[in-house]
PDB file of C-alpha atoms in Angstrom:
ATOM      1  CA  MET A   1      10.990 -15.902 -10.656  1.00 35.00           C
ATOM      2  CA  GLN A   2      12.980 -13.987  -8.058  1.00 34.00           C
ATOM      3  CA  SER A   3      16.663 -13.336  -8.688  1.00 36.00           C
ATOM      4  CA  PHE A   4      19.246 -15.209  -6.617  1.00 34.00           C
ATOM      5  CA  TYR A   5      22.973 -15.244  -5.875  1.00 36.00           C
ATOM      6  CA  THR A   6      24.884 -17.746  -8.003  1.00 40.00           C
ATOM      7  CA  THR A   7      28.118 -19.639  -7.606  1.00 49.00           C
ATOM      8  CA  GLN A   8      30.558 -19.830 -10.504  1.00 45.00           C
ATOM      9  CA  ALA A   9      29.321 -23.351 -11.329  1.00 47.00           C
ATOM     10  CA  GLN A  10      25.710 -22.133 -11.320  1.00 45.00           C
ATOM     11  CA  GLN A  11      26.660 -19.234 -13.576  1.00 45.00           C
ATOM     12  CA  ARG A  12      28.192 -21.643 -16.099  1.00 44.00           C
ATOM     13  CA  ASN A  13      25.047 -23.767 -16.009  1.00 48.00           C
ATOM     14  CA  LEU A  14      22.884 -20.694 -16.587  1.00 42.00           C
ATOM     15  CA  LEU A  15      24.885 -19.824 -19.673  1.00 41.00           C
ATOM     16  CA  ARG A  16      24.261 -23.296 -21.122  1.00 44.00           C
ATOM     17  CA  MET A  17      20.497 -23.359 -20.470  1.00 49.00           C
ATOM     18  CA  THR A  18      17.859 -23.311 -23.181  1.00 57.00           C
ATOM     19  CA  PHE A  19      14.940 -21.252 -21.920  1.00 58.00           C
ATOM     20  CA  ASP A  20      12.252 -22.901 -24.021  1.00 61.00           C
ATOM     21  CA  ARG A  21       8.678 -23.900 -23.243  1.00 60.00           C
ATOM     22  CA  ALA A  22       9.701 -27.269 -21.782  1.00 64.00           C
ATOM     23  CA  TYR A  23      12.230 -25.584 -19.475  1.00 64.00           C
ATOM     24  CA  TRP A  24       9.696 -23.145 -18.023  1.00 57.00           C
ATOM     25  CA  GLU A  25       6.978 -25.773 -17.649  1.00 61.00           C
ATOM     26  CA  GLN A  26       9.384 -28.041 -15.785  1.00 65.00           C
ATOM     27  CA  LEU A  27      10.558 -25.159 -13.604  1.00 58.00           C
ATOM     28  CA  TRP A  28       7.038 -24.034 -12.737  1.00 56.00           C
ATOM     29  CA  THR A  29       5.898 -27.586 -11.990  1.00 63.00           C
ATOM     30  CA  LYS A  30       8.874 -28.161  -9.690  1.00 65.00           C
ATOM     31  CA  THR A  31       8.587 -24.767  -7.971  1.00 67.00           C
ATOM     32  CA  LEU A  32       4.848 -25.041  -7.373  1.00 59.00           C
ATOM     33  CA  ARG A  33       5.262 -28.566  -5.998  1.00 64.00           C
ATOM     34  CA  GLU A  34       8.227 -27.853  -3.720  1.00 60.00           C
ATOM     35  CA  HIS A  35       7.667 -24.204  -2.703  1.00 57.00           C
ATOM     36  CA  PRO A  36       3.942 -23.385  -2.951  1.00 63.00           C
ATOM     37  CA  ASP A  37       4.171 -21.171   0.135  1.00 63.00           C
ATOM     38  CA  LYS A  38       6.925 -19.008  -1.377  1.00 62.00           C
ATOM     39  CA  VAL A  39       5.020 -18.647  -4.639  1.00 53.00           C
ATOM     40  CA  ALA A  40       1.860 -17.663  -2.788  1.00 56.00           C
ATOM     41  CA  GLN A  41       3.750 -15.024  -0.805  1.00 59.00           C
ATOM     42  CA  ARG A  42       5.502 -13.470  -3.808  1.00 74.00           C
ATOM     43  CA  PRO A  43       4.210  -9.898  -4.129  1.00 83.00           C
ATOM     44  CA  PRO A  44       3.274  -8.267  -7.423  1.00 94.00           C
ATOM     45  CA  ASN A  45       6.058  -6.440  -9.202  1.00 95.00           C
ATOM     46  CA  ALA A  46       7.025  -3.208  -7.434  1.00 95.00           C
ATOM     47  CA  HIS A  47       7.690  -1.389 -10.718  1.00 96.00           C
ATOM     48  CA  LEU A  48       4.178  -2.248 -11.897  1.00 97.00           C
ATOM     49  CA  ILE A  49       2.578  -0.937  -8.734  1.00 96.00           C
ATOM     50  CA  ALA A  50       4.611   2.269  -8.857  1.00 96.00           C
ATOM     51  CA  GLU A  51       3.831   3.091 -12.489  1.00 97.00           C
ATOM     52  CA  VAL A  52       0.356   1.646 -13.072  1.00 96.00           C
ATOM     53  CA  ALA A  53      -1.476   2.329  -9.805  1.00 94.00           C
ATOM     54  CA  GLY A  54      -2.583   5.746 -11.027  1.00 94.00           C
ATOM     55  CA  LEU A  55      -4.032   4.575 -14.343  1.00 97.00           C
ATOM     56  CA  ARG A  56      -7.763   4.338 -14.853  1.00 97.00           C
ATOM     57  CA  PRO A  57      -8.771   0.646 -14.937  1.00 98.00           C
ATOM     58  CA  GLY A  58      -9.938  -0.846 -18.212  1.00 98.00           C
ATOM     59  CA  ARG A  59      -8.918  -3.881 -20.230  1.00 98.00           C
ATOM     60  CA  ALA A  60      -5.429  -5.221 -19.509  1.00 98.00           C
ATOM     61  CA  LEU A  61      -3.199  -7.891 -21.000  1.00 98.00           C
ATOM     62  CA  ASP A  62      -0.644  -9.591 -18.748  1.00 98.00           C
ATOM     63  CA  ALA A  63       1.629 -11.162 -21.369  1.00 98.00           C
ATOM     64  CA  GLY A  64       3.830 -13.813 -19.782  1.00 95.00           C
ATOM     65  CA  CYS A  65       1.813 -13.808 -16.568  1.00 95.00           C
ATOM     66  CA  GLY A  66       3.506 -16.763 -14.862  1.00 90.00           C
ATOM     67  CA  HIS A  67       1.602 -17.757 -11.736  1.00 87.00           C
ATOM     68  CA  GLY A  68      -0.411 -14.554 -11.882  1.00 94.00           C
ATOM     69  CA  ALA A  69       0.736 -12.236  -9.083  1.00 95.00           C
ATOM     70  CA  GLU A  70       0.410  -9.172 -11.314  1.00 97.00           C
ATOM     71  CA  THR A  71      -2.781 -10.453 -12.925  1.00 98.00           C
ATOM     72  CA  LEU A  72      -4.402 -10.806  -9.515  1.00 96.00           C
ATOM     73  CA  TRP A  73      -3.230  -7.340  -8.466  1.00 97.00           C
ATOM     74  CA  LEU A  74      -4.668  -5.795 -11.615  1.00 98.00           C
ATOM     75  CA  ALA A  75      -7.996  -7.604 -11.208  1.00 98.00           C
ATOM     76  CA  ALA A  76      -8.200  -6.533  -7.565  1.00 97.00           C
ATOM     77  CA  HIS A  77      -7.765  -2.935  -8.713  1.00 97.00           C
ATOM     78  CA  GLY A  78     -10.616  -3.024 -11.195  1.00 98.00           C
ATOM     79  CA  TRP A  79      -8.968  -4.207 -14.428  1.00 98.00           C
ATOM     80  CA  GLU A  80     -10.477  -6.827 -16.740  1.00 98.00           C
ATOM     81  CA  VAL A  81      -7.413  -8.980 -17.409  1.00 98.00           C
ATOM     82  CA  THR A  82      -6.388 -11.397 -20.133  1.00 98.00           C
ATOM     83  CA  ALA A  83      -3.512 -13.437 -18.659  1.00 98.00           C
ATOM     84  CA  VAL A  84      -1.305 -15.278 -21.171  1.00 97.00           C
ATOM     85  CA  ASP A  85       1.471 -17.775 -20.501  1.00 94.00           C
ATOM     86  CA  PHE A  86       2.699 -21.007 -22.068  1.00 89.00           C
ATOM     87  CA  SER A  87       3.054 -22.850 -18.750  1.00 89.00           C
ATOM     88  CA  ALA A  88      -0.129 -24.801 -18.075  1.00 89.00           C
ATOM     89  CA  SER A  89       1.009 -25.402 -14.486  1.00 88.00           C
ATOM     90  CA  ALA A  90       1.476 -21.704 -13.788  1.00 89.00           C
ATOM     91  CA  LEU A  91      -1.890 -20.833 -15.341  1.00 94.00           C
ATOM     92  CA  ALA A  92      -3.683 -23.509 -13.325  1.00 92.00           C
ATOM     93  CA  HIS A  93      -2.121 -22.177 -10.127  1.00 90.00           C
ATOM     94  CA  GLY A  94      -3.098 -18.617 -10.986  1.00 93.00           C
ATOM     95  CA  GLN A  95      -6.658 -19.586 -11.806  1.00 95.00           C
ATOM     96  CA  SER A  96      -7.116 -21.592  -8.600  1.00 92.00           C
ATOM     97  CA  THR A  97      -5.709 -18.687  -6.583  1.00 93.00           C
ATOM     98  CA  ALA A  98      -8.122 -16.282  -8.257  1.00 95.00           C
ATOM     99  CA  GLU A  99     -11.052 -18.573  -7.541  1.00 96.00           C
ATOM    100  CA  ALA A 100     -10.015 -18.807  -3.895  1.00 92.00           C
ATOM    101  CA  LEU A 101     -10.070 -15.012  -3.685  1.00 93.00           C
ATOM    102  CA  GLY A 102     -13.698 -14.937  -4.807  1.00 97.00           C
ATOM    103  CA  ALA A 103     -15.862 -14.250  -7.812  1.00 97.00           C
ATOM    104  CA  ASP A 104     -15.112 -10.518  -7.830  1.00 95.00           C
ATOM    105  CA  ILE A 105     -11.513 -11.368  -8.766  1.00 97.00           C
ATOM    106  CA  ALA A 106     -11.937 -14.610 -10.716  1.00 97.00           C
ATOM    107  CA  GLU A 107     -14.607 -13.244 -13.065  1.00 97.00           C
ATOM    108  CA  ARG A 108     -12.344 -10.386 -14.106  1.00 98.00           C
ATOM    109  CA  ILE A 109      -9.650 -12.732 -15.488  1.00 98.00           C
ATOM    110  CA  ALA A 110      -9.418 -14.826 -18.664  1.00 98.00           C
ATOM    111  CA  TRP A 111      -6.511 -17.317 -18.501  1.00 98.00           C
ATOM    112  CA  VAL A 112      -5.030 -18.114 -21.927  1.00 97.00           C
ATOM    113  CA  GLU A 113      -2.327 -20.662 -22.772  1.00 95.00           C
ATOM    114  CA  GLY A 114      -0.143 -19.100 -25.457  1.00 93.00           C
ATOM    115  CA  ASP A 115       3.488 -18.826 -26.535  1.00 91.00           C
ATOM    116  CA  LEU A 116       4.595 -15.198 -26.702  1.00 92.00           C
ATOM    117  CA  ALA A 117       7.096 -16.142 -29.402  1.00 89.00           C
ATOM    118  CA  VAL A 118       4.118 -16.281 -31.788  1.00 92.00           C
ATOM    119  CA  TRP A 119       1.007 -15.190 -29.874  1.00 95.00           C
ATOM    120  CA  THR A 120      -0.429 -11.874 -31.051  1.00 97.00           C
ATOM    121  CA  PRO A 121      -2.948  -9.803 -29.082  1.00 98.00           C
ATOM    122  CA  PRO A 122      -6.101  -8.495 -30.738  1.00 98.00           C
ATOM    123  CA  ARG A 123      -5.206  -5.195 -32.377  1.00 98.00           C
ATOM    124  CA  ASP A 124      -6.044  -1.926 -30.583  1.00 98.00           C
ATOM    125  CA  HIS A 125      -7.888  -3.824 -27.870  1.00 98.00           C
ATOM    126  CA  PHE A 126      -6.254  -3.194 -24.483  1.00 98.00           C
ATOM    127  CA  ASP A 127      -5.948  -0.089 -22.339  1.00 98.00           C
ATOM    128  CA  LEU A 128      -2.833  -1.600 -20.767  1.00 98.00           C
ATOM    129  CA  VAL A 129      -0.388  -4.250 -21.951  1.00 98.00           C
ATOM    130  CA  VAL A 130       2.035  -5.581 -19.334  1.00 98.00           C
ATOM    131  CA  CYS A 131       5.064  -7.718 -20.191  1.00 98.00           C
ATOM    132  CA  LEU A 132       7.433  -8.487 -17.300  1.00 97.00           C
ATOM    133  CA  TYR A 133      10.739 -10.399 -17.426  1.00 94.00           C
ATOM    134  CA  VAL A 134       9.804 -12.342 -20.540  1.00 93.00           C
ATOM    135  CA  HIS A 135      12.650 -14.266 -22.186  1.00 90.00           C
ATOM    136  CA  VAL A 136      12.416 -13.498 -25.906  1.00 90.00           C
ATOM    137  CA  ALA A 137      13.199 -16.344 -28.294  1.00 85.00           C
ATOM    138  CA  GLY A 138      13.614 -14.140 -31.374  1.00 89.00           C
ATOM    139  CA  SER A 139      13.843 -10.431 -32.071  1.00 94.00           C
ATOM    140  CA  VAL A 140      13.088  -8.260 -29.056  1.00 95.00           C
ATOM    141  CA  GLU A 141      12.049  -5.359 -31.272  1.00 97.00           C
ATOM    142  CA  GLU A 142       9.577  -7.592 -33.124  1.00 97.00           C
ATOM    143  CA  MET A 143       8.089  -8.819 -29.856  1.00 97.00           C
ATOM    144  CA  VAL A 144       7.774  -5.247 -28.593  1.00 97.00           C
ATOM    145  CA  ARG A 145       5.952  -4.214 -31.779  1.00 97.00           C
ATOM    146  CA  ARG A 146       3.659  -7.259 -31.560  1.00 97.00           C
ATOM    147  CA  MET A 147       2.697  -6.575 -27.940  1.00 98.00           C
ATOM    148  CA  ALA A 148       2.316  -2.872 -28.692  1.00 98.00           C
ATOM    149  CA  SER A 149      -0.146  -3.676 -31.490  1.00 98.00           C
ATOM    150  CA  GLY A 150      -2.651  -4.718 -28.833  1.00 98.00           C
ATOM    151  CA  VAL A 151      -2.663  -1.291 -27.150  1.00 98.00           C
ATOM    152  CA  ALA A 152      -5.647   0.927 -27.933  1.00 98.00           C
ATOM    153  CA  PRO A 153      -5.121   4.627 -28.703  1.00 98.00           C
ATOM    154  CA  GLY A 154      -4.525   6.401 -25.397  1.00 98.00           C
ATOM    155  CA  GLY A 155      -3.509   3.137 -23.744  1.00 98.00           C
ATOM    156  CA  ALA A 156      -0.190   2.167 -22.188  1.00 98.00           C
ATOM    157  CA  LEU A 157       2.526  -0.420 -22.709  1.00 98.00           C
ATOM    158  CA  PHE A 158       4.500  -1.408 -19.602  1.00 98.00           C
ATOM    159  CA  MET A 159       7.579  -3.626 -19.860  1.00 98.00           C
ATOM    160  CA  VAL A 160      10.326  -4.708 -17.488  1.00 98.00           C
ATOM    161  CA  GLY A 161      13.438  -6.684 -18.350  1.00 97.00           C
ATOM    162  CA  HIS A 162      16.156  -8.067 -16.102  1.00 95.00           C
ATOM    163  CA  ARG A 163      19.572  -7.341 -17.549  1.00 93.00           C
ATOM    164  CA  PRO A 164      21.782 -10.469 -17.899  1.00 92.00           C
ATOM    165  CA  ILE A 165      24.932  -8.788 -16.550  1.00 91.00           C
ATOM    166  CA  ASP A 166      25.170  -6.814 -13.326  1.00 91.00           C
ATOM    167  CA  PRO A 167      26.834  -3.529 -14.359  1.00 88.00           C
ATOM    168  CA  ALA A 168      28.215  -3.036 -10.842  1.00 87.00           C
ATOM    169  CA  THR A 169      30.104  -6.347 -10.753  1.00 89.00           C
ATOM    170  CA  GLY A 170      30.272  -7.489 -14.378  1.00 91.00           C
ATOM    171  CA  LYS A 171      28.942 -10.885 -13.296  1.00 91.00           C
ATOM    172  CA  PRO A 172      25.996 -12.847 -14.746  1.00 92.00           C
ATOM    173  CA  THR A 173      22.628 -12.386 -13.045  1.00 92.00           C
ATOM    174  CA  ALA A 174      19.713 -14.819 -12.802  1.00 88.00           C
ATOM    175  CA  ALA A 175      18.831 -13.733 -16.348  1.00 91.00           C
ATOM    176  CA  ALA A 176      22.208 -14.807 -17.750  1.00 88.00           C
ATOM    177  CA  SER A 177      21.900 -16.164 -21.311  1.00 83.00           C
ATOM    178  CA  GLN A 178      18.320 -14.919 -21.546  1.00 87.00           C
ATOM    179  CA  VAL A 179      17.251 -12.198 -23.952  1.00 91.00           C
ATOM    180  CA  GLN A 180      14.942  -9.768 -22.222  1.00 95.00           C
ATOM    181  CA  VAL A 181      13.599  -6.329 -23.011  1.00 96.00           C
ATOM    182  CA  SER A 182      16.046  -3.455 -22.601  1.00 96.00           C
ATOM    183  CA  VAL A 183      15.482   0.274 -22.758  1.00 96.00           C
ATOM    184  CA  GLU A 184      17.257   0.333 -26.131  1.00 96.00           C
ATOM    185  CA  SER A 185      15.251  -2.511 -27.672  1.00 96.00           C
ATOM    186  CA  ALA A 186      11.926  -1.166 -26.436  1.00 96.00           C
ATOM    187  CA  THR A 187      12.733   2.264 -27.796  1.00 94.00           C
ATOM    188  CA  ALA A 188      13.747   0.769 -31.138  1.00 96.00           C
ATOM    189  CA  GLY A 189      10.516  -1.238 -31.332  1.00 97.00           C
ATOM    190  CA  LEU A 190       8.166   1.715 -30.845  1.00 97.00           C
ATOM    191  CA  ASP A 191       7.425   4.333 -33.497  1.00 96.00           C
ATOM    192  CA  PRO A 192       8.342   7.696 -31.914  1.00 95.00           C
ATOM    193  CA  ASN A 193       5.518   9.341 -33.852  1.00 96.00           C
ATOM    194  CA  GLY A 194       2.946   7.068 -32.264  1.00 97.00           C
ATOM    195  CA  TRP A 195       4.268   6.643 -28.740  1.00 98.00           C
ATOM    196  CA  GLU A 196       5.167   8.899 -25.825  1.00 97.00           C
ATOM    197  CA  ARG A 197       7.889   7.511 -23.566  1.00 96.00           C
ATOM    198  CA  VAL A 198       6.789   8.152 -19.987  1.00 97.00           C
ATOM    199  CA  VAL A 199       9.489   6.028 -18.310  1.00 98.00           C
ATOM    200  CA  ALA A 200      12.556   4.521 -19.987  1.00 97.00           C
ATOM    201  CA  GLU A 201      15.313   3.845 -17.493  1.00 97.00           C
ATOM    202  CA  GLU A 202      17.366   1.227 -15.680  1.00 96.00           C
ATOM    203  CA  ARG A 203      16.734   0.788 -11.969  1.00 96.00           C
ATOM    204  CA  PRO A 204      18.866  -1.158  -9.461  1.00 93.00           C
ATOM    205  CA  ARG A 205      17.180  -4.259  -8.082  1.00 92.00           C
ATOM    206  CA  ALA A 206      16.417  -4.409  -4.370  1.00 84.00           C
ATOM    207  CA  VAL A 207      19.064  -7.035  -3.556  1.00 84.00           C
ATOM    208  CA  ALA A 208      22.667  -5.931  -4.060  1.00 81.00           C
ATOM    209  CA  GLY A 209      24.531  -7.979  -6.638  1.00 83.00           C
ATOM    210  CA  THR A 210      21.445  -8.981  -8.635  1.00 90.00           C
ATOM    211  CA  GLY A 211      21.777  -6.319 -11.301  1.00 92.00           C
ATOM    212  CA  VAL A 212      19.333  -3.834 -12.743  1.00 96.00           C
ATOM    213  CA  ASP A 213      15.907  -3.827 -14.360  1.00 97.00           C
ATOM    214  CA  ALA A 214      15.019  -1.969 -17.528  1.00 97.00           C
ATOM    215  CA  VAL A 215      11.668  -0.253 -16.903  1.00 98.00           C
ATOM    216  CA  ILE A 216       9.621   1.096 -19.802  1.00 98.00           C
ATOM    217  CA  LEU A 217       6.223   2.793 -19.733  1.00 98.00           C
ATOM    218  CA  ALA A 218       4.980   4.195 -23.045  1.00 98.00           C
ATOM    219  CA  ARG A 219       1.639   5.745 -23.937  1.00 98.00           C
ATOM    220  CA  ARG A 220       0.120   5.342 -27.391  1.00 98.00           C
ATOM    221  CA  VAL A 221      -0.751   8.777 -28.746  1.00 97.00           C
ATOM    222  CA  THR A 222      -2.136   7.828 -32.186  1.00 88.00           C
TER     223      THR A 222
END
């Protein structure tokens, strides 16, 4: 979901939220019902396009795909994509959108309902694993290692996390109370002998006051 400005009352509510499966399913159902036009117009992640556009297409995993904007972009650029999310509503929307775009896109995508708190990719299988803005229920380092296990030798792991506090203002962002991937946690989760860090940095978000994103691109070398 896109970041947004919050009032003090909204910030307090964010801090009390439990970002579990029921929360996300309810949010996706409500958003897709009330704002289908905005969801349809949401572009794929700019960090993904900037860092992945030059990679040779192969097999990709979009872990935590949501309604599938990045999945569709990958499929349109030649990737065979496995798209995983635990929101049935978001997956159904993504699949129907893919089908509307035609068989060339739809046949490149396998939609899988799975909880990333426990779901494990097939080992050494994907040329690219993408994990964007996923709220982690347990250890971030463990989740990073689990997603990384699905990357084939020579493949890439691409992760983005929205930091919960805006370093410029010290105020909570839309990710307040969530636990997302950071540069530090991604680095800690990857064996330096097996991975080359291509990008590992924080980047300001496009809208002032919404904080920064941690952007990580690592290539498996062994």
